[in-house]
mmCIF file of C-alpha atoms in Angstrom:
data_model
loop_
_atom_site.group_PDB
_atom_site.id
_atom_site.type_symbol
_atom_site.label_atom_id
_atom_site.label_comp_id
_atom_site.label_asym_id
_atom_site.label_seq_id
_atom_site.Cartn_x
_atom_site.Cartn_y
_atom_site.Cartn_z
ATOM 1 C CA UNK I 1 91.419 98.395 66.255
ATOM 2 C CA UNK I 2 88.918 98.352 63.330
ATOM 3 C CA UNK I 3 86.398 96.609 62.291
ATOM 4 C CA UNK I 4 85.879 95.820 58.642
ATOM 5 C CA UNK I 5 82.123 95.764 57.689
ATOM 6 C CA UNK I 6 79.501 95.858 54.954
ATOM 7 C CA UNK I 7 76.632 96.627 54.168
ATOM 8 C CA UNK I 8 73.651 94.928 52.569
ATOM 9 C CA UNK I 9 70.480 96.548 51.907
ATOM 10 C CA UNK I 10 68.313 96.855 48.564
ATOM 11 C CA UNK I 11 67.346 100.096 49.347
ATOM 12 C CA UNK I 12 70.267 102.585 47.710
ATOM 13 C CA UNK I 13 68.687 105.280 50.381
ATOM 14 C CA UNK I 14 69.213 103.513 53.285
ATOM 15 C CA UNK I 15 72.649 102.195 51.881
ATOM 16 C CA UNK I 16 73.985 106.009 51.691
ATOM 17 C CA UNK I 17 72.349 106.778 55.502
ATOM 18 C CA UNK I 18 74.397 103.649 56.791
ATOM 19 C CA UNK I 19 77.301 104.186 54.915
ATOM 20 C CA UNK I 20 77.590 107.646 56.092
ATOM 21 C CA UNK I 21 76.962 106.451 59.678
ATOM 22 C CA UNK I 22 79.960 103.758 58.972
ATOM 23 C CA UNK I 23 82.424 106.620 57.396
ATOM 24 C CA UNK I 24 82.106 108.669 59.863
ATOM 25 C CA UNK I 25 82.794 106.066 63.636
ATOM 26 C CA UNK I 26 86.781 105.319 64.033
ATOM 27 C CA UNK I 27 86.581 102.213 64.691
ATOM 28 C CA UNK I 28 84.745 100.759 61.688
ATOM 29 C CA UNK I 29 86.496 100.262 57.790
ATOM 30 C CA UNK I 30 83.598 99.741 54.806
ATOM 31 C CA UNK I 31 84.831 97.452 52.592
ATOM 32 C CA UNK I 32 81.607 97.259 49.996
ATOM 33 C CA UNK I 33 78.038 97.333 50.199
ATOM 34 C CA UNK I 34 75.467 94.946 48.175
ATOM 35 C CA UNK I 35 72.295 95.869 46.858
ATOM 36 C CA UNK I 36 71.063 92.153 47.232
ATOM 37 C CA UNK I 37 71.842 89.061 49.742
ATOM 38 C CA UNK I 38 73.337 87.142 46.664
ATOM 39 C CA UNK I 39 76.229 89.049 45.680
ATOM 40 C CA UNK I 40 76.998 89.753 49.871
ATOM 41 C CA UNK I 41 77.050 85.568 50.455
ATOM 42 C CA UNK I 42 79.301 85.255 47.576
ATOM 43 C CA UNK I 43 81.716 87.913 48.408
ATOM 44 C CA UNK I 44 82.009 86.543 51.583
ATOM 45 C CA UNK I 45 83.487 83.199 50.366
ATOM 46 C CA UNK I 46 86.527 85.361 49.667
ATOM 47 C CA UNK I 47 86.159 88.374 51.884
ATOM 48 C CA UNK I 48 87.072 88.735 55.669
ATOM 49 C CA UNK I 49 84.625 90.514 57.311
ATOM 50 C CA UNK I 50 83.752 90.970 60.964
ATOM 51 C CA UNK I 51 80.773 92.876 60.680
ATOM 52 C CA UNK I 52 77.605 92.934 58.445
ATOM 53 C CA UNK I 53 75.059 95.446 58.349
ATOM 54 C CA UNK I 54 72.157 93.871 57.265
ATOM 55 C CA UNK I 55 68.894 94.769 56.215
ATOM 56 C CA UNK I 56 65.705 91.760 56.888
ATOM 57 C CA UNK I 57 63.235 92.361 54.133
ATOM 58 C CA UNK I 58 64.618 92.352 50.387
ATOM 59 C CA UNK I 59 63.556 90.766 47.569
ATOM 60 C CA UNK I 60 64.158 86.742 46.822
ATOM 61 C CA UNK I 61 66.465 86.157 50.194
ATOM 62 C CA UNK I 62 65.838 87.910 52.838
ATOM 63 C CA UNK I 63 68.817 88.965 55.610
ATOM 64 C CA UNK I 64 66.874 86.067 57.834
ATOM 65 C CA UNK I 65 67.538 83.261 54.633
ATOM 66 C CA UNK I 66 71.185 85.095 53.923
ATOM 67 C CA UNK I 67 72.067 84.098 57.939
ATOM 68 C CA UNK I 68 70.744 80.572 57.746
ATOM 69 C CA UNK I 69 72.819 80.279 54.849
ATOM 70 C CA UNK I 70 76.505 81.220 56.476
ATOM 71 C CA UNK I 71 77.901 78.640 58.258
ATOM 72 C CA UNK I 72 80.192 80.554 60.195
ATOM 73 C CA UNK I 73 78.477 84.057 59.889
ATOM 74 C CA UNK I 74 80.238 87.359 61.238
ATOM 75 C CA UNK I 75 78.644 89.523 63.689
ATOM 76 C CA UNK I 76 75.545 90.648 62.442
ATOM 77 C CA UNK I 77 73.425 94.040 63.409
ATOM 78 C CA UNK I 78 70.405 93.513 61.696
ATOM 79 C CA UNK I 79 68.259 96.723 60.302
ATOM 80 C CA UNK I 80 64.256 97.131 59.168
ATOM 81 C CA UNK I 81 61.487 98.821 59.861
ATOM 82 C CA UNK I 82 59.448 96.960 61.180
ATOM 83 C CA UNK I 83 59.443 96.398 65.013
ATOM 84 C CA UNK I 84 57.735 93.021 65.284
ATOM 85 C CA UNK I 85 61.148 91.347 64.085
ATOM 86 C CA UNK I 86 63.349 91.830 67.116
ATOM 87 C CA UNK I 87 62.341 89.022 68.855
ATOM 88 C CA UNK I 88 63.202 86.756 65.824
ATOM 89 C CA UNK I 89 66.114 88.573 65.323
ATOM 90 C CA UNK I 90 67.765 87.424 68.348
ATOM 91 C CA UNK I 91 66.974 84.025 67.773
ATOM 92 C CA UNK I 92 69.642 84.246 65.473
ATOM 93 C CA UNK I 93 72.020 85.366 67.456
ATOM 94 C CA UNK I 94 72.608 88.541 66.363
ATOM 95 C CA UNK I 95 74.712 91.247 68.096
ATOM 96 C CA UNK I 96 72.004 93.985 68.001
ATOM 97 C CA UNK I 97 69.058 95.030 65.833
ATOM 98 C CA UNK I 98 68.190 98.570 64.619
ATOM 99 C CA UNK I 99 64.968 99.962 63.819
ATOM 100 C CA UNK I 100 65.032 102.426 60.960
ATOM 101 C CA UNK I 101 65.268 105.339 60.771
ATOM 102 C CA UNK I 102 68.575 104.849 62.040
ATOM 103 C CA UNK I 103 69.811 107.003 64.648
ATOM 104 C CA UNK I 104 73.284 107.819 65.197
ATOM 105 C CA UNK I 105 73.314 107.437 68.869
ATOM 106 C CA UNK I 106 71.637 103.923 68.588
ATOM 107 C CA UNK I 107 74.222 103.033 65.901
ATOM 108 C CA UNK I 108 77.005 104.038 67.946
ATOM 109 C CA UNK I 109 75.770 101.476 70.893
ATOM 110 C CA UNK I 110 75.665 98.778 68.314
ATOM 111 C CA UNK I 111 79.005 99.310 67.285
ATOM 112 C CA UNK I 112 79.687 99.631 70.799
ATOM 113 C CA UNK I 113 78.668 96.418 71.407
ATOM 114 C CA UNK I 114 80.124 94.808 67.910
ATOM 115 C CA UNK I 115 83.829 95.980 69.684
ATOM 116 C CA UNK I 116 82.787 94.635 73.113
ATOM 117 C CA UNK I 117 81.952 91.346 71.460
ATOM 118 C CA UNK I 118 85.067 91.305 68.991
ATOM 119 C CA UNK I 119 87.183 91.674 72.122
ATOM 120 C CA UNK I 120 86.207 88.978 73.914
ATOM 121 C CA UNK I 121 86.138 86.592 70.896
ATOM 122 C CA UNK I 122 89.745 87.198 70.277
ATOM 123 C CA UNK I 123 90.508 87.061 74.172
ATOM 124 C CA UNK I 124 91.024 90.708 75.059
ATOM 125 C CA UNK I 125 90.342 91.150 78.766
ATOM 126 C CA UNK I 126 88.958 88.040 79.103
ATOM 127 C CA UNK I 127 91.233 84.413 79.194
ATOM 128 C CA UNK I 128 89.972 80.975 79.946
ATOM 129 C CA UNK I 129 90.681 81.348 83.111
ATOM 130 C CA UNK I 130 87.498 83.751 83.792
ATOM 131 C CA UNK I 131 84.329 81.741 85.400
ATOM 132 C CA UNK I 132 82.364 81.406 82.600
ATOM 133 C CA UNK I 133 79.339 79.141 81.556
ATOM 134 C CA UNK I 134 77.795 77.438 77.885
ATOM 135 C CA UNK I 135 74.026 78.581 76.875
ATOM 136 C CA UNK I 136 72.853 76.999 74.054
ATOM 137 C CA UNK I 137 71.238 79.636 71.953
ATOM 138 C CA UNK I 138 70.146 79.593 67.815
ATOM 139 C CA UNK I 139 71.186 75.244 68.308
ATOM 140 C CA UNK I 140 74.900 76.425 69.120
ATOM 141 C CA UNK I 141 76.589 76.387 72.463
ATOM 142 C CA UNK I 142 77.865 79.374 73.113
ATOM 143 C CA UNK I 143 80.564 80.630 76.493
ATOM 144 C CA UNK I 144 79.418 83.458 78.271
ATOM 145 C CA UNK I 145 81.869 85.303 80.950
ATOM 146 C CA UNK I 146 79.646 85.693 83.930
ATOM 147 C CA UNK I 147 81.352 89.501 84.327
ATOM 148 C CA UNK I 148 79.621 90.307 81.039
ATOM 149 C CA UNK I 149 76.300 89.574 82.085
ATOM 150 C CA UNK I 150 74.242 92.840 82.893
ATOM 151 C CA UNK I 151 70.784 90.960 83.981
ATOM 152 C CA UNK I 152 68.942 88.093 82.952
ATOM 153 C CA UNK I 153 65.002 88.641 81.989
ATOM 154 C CA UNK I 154 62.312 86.099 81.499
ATOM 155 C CA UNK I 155 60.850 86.109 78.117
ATOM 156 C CA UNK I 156 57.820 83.723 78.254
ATOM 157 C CA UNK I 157 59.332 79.914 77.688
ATOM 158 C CA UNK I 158 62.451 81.912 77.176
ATOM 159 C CA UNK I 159 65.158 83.990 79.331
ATOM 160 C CA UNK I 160 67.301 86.787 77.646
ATOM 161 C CA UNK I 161 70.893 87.128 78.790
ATOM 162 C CA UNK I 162 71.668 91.033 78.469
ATOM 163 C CA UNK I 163 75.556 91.043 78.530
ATOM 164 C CA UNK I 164 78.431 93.923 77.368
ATOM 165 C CA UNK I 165 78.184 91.930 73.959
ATOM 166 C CA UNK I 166 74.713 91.143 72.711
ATOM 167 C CA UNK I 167 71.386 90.210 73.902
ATOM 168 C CA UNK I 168 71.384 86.124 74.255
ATOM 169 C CA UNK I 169 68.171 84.645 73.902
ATOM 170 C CA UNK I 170 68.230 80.714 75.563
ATOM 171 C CA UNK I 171 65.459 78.199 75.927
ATOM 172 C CA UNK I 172 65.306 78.045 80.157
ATOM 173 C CA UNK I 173 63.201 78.775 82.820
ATOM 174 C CA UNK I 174 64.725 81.125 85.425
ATOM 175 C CA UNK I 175 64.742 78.652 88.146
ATOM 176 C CA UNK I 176 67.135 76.452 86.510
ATOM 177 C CA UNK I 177 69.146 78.875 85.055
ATOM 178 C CA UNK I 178 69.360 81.150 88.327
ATOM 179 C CA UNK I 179 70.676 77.549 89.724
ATOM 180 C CA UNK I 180 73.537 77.625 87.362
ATOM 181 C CA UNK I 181 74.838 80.772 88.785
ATOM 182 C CA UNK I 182 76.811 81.975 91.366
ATOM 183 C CA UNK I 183 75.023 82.938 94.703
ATOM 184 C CA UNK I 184 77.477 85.481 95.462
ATOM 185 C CA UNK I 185 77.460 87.064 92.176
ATOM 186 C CA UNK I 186 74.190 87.063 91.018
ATOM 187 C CA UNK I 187 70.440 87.314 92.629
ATOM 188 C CA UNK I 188 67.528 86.868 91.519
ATOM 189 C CA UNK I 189 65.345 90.102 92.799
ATOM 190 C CA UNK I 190 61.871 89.750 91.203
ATOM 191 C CA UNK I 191 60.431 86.507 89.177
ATOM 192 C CA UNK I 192 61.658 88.318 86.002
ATOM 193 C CA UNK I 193 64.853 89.544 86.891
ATOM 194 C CA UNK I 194 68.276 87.571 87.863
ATOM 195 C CA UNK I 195 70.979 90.864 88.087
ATOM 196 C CA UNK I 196 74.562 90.823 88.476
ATOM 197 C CA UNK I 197 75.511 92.172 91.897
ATOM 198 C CA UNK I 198 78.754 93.281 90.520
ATOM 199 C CA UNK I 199 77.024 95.685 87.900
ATOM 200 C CA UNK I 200 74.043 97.137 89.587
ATOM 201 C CA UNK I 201 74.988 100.647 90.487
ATOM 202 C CA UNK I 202 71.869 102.293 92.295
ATOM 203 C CA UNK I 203 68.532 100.767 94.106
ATOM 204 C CA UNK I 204 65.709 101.985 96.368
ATOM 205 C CA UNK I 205 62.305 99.993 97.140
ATOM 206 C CA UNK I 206 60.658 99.714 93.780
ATOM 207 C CA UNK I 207 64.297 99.386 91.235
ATOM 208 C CA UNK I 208 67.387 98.405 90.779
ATOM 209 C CA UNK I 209 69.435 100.626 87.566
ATOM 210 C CA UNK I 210 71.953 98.817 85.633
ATOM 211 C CA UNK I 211 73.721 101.246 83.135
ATOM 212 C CA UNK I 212 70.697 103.168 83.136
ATOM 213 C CA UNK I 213 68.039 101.139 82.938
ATOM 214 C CA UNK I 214 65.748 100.226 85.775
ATOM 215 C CA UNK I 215 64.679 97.041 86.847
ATOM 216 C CA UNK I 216 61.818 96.128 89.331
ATOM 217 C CA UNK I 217 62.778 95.214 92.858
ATOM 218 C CA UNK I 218 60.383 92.668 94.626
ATOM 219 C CA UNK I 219 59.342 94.132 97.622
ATOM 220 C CA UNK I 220 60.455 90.912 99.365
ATOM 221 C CA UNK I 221 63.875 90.983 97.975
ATOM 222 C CA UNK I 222 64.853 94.049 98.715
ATOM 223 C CA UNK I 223 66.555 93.135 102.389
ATOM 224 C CA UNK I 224 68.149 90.174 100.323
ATOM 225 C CA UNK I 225 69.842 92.547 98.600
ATOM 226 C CA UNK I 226 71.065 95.139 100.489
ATOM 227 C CA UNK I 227 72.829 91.664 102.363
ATOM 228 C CA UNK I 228 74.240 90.241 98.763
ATOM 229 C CA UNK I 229 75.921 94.119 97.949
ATOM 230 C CA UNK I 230 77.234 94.668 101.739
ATOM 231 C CA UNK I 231 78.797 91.075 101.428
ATOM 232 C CA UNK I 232 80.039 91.990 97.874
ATOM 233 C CA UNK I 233 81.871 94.284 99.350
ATOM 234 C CA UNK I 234 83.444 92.656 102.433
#
């Protein structure tokens, strides 16, 4: 299974870096790259395309104005240089945002989670049948599988939904979203941090590691959880 992407960045530099980065994974197929967000909206009137790689600052329309403009946009893995963007990046919805330079380790997780998310659009491992529940994210409802959530994390008058797919960024406070869940999947173990019993993989008094990264533990919630994984088990 590929994915067919592009690539649109004014910059021919950074074009060549990410096209060399796209040539070289198996499981992506460049079909073009565009200098300018113009000629990339209007060859995708015409153009399947299930993944762009887009730069945010060029000249006239930006890769922000280029999104708002697609009514149906593809998955999108946003690139710049400039940090202070992520959090408006995932406003939109995107499936992942790179900071150049672009590393190919980093790239490869994006794709990683391009594939992850491409699977589960088109019902691979996943059917209707799978407890799932709606977000509304970027003014779209949106189904999440509760088996792809990693970890929910407050984010001031926001909470961020890490999942196998993207980072999901929902107007909520944790209360009422940790109400919406599961008890016996999913616990809440610090006023930041909802995890997904089924995915947490090590723990000890100050963390809980989820794929690697570590979350803080509550030292009140620690008991609570030892309970939730021993009944997960049982």
């Amino acid at each position: 299974m590929n994915l067919d992407c592009i690539i649109v960045d004014d910059s021919a530099i950074q074009r060549i870096a990410i096209s060399k980065l796209v040539s070289s994974h198996p499981s992506l197929n460049l079909l073009a790259e565009y200098s300018n967000a113009m000629d990339a909206k209007n060859a995708l009137k015409n153009q399947k395309t299930d993944l762009i790689f887009l730069d945010i600052e060029m000249p006239i329309i930006s890769g922000f104005d280029l999104l708002e403009s697609l009514k149906e946009p593809p998955q999108i893995i946003l690139i710049t240089g400039k940090a202070e963007y992520a959090l408006k990046a995932f406003e939109y919805d995107v499936t992942d945002y790179l900071h150049k330079p672009v590393k190919k380790e980093r790239f490869d997780l994006a794709v990683k989670k391009a594939i992850a998310q491409y699977e589960l659009k088109n019902n691979k491992g996943f059917t209707d049948d799978d407890e799932h529940i709606f977000v509304k994210s970027n003014l779209k409802k949106r189904k999440v599988y509760l088996g792809t959530i990693k970890w929910v994390e407050a984010l001031g008058d926001y909470i961020k939904l890490v999942t196998d797919e993207a980072n999901i960024v929902v107007l909520s406070t944790m209360k009422s979203f940790d109400d919406e869940l599961p008890k016996d999947r999913f616990l809440r173990i610090h006023k930041s941090y909802i995890v997904n019993l089924e995915r947490v993989q090590n723990f000890n008094s100050k963390n809980v590691e989820i794929e690697g990264s570590q979350l803080p533990l509550s030292r009140n919630k620690k008991v609570a959880l030892t309970q939730a994984l021993e009944d997960l088990q049982n």
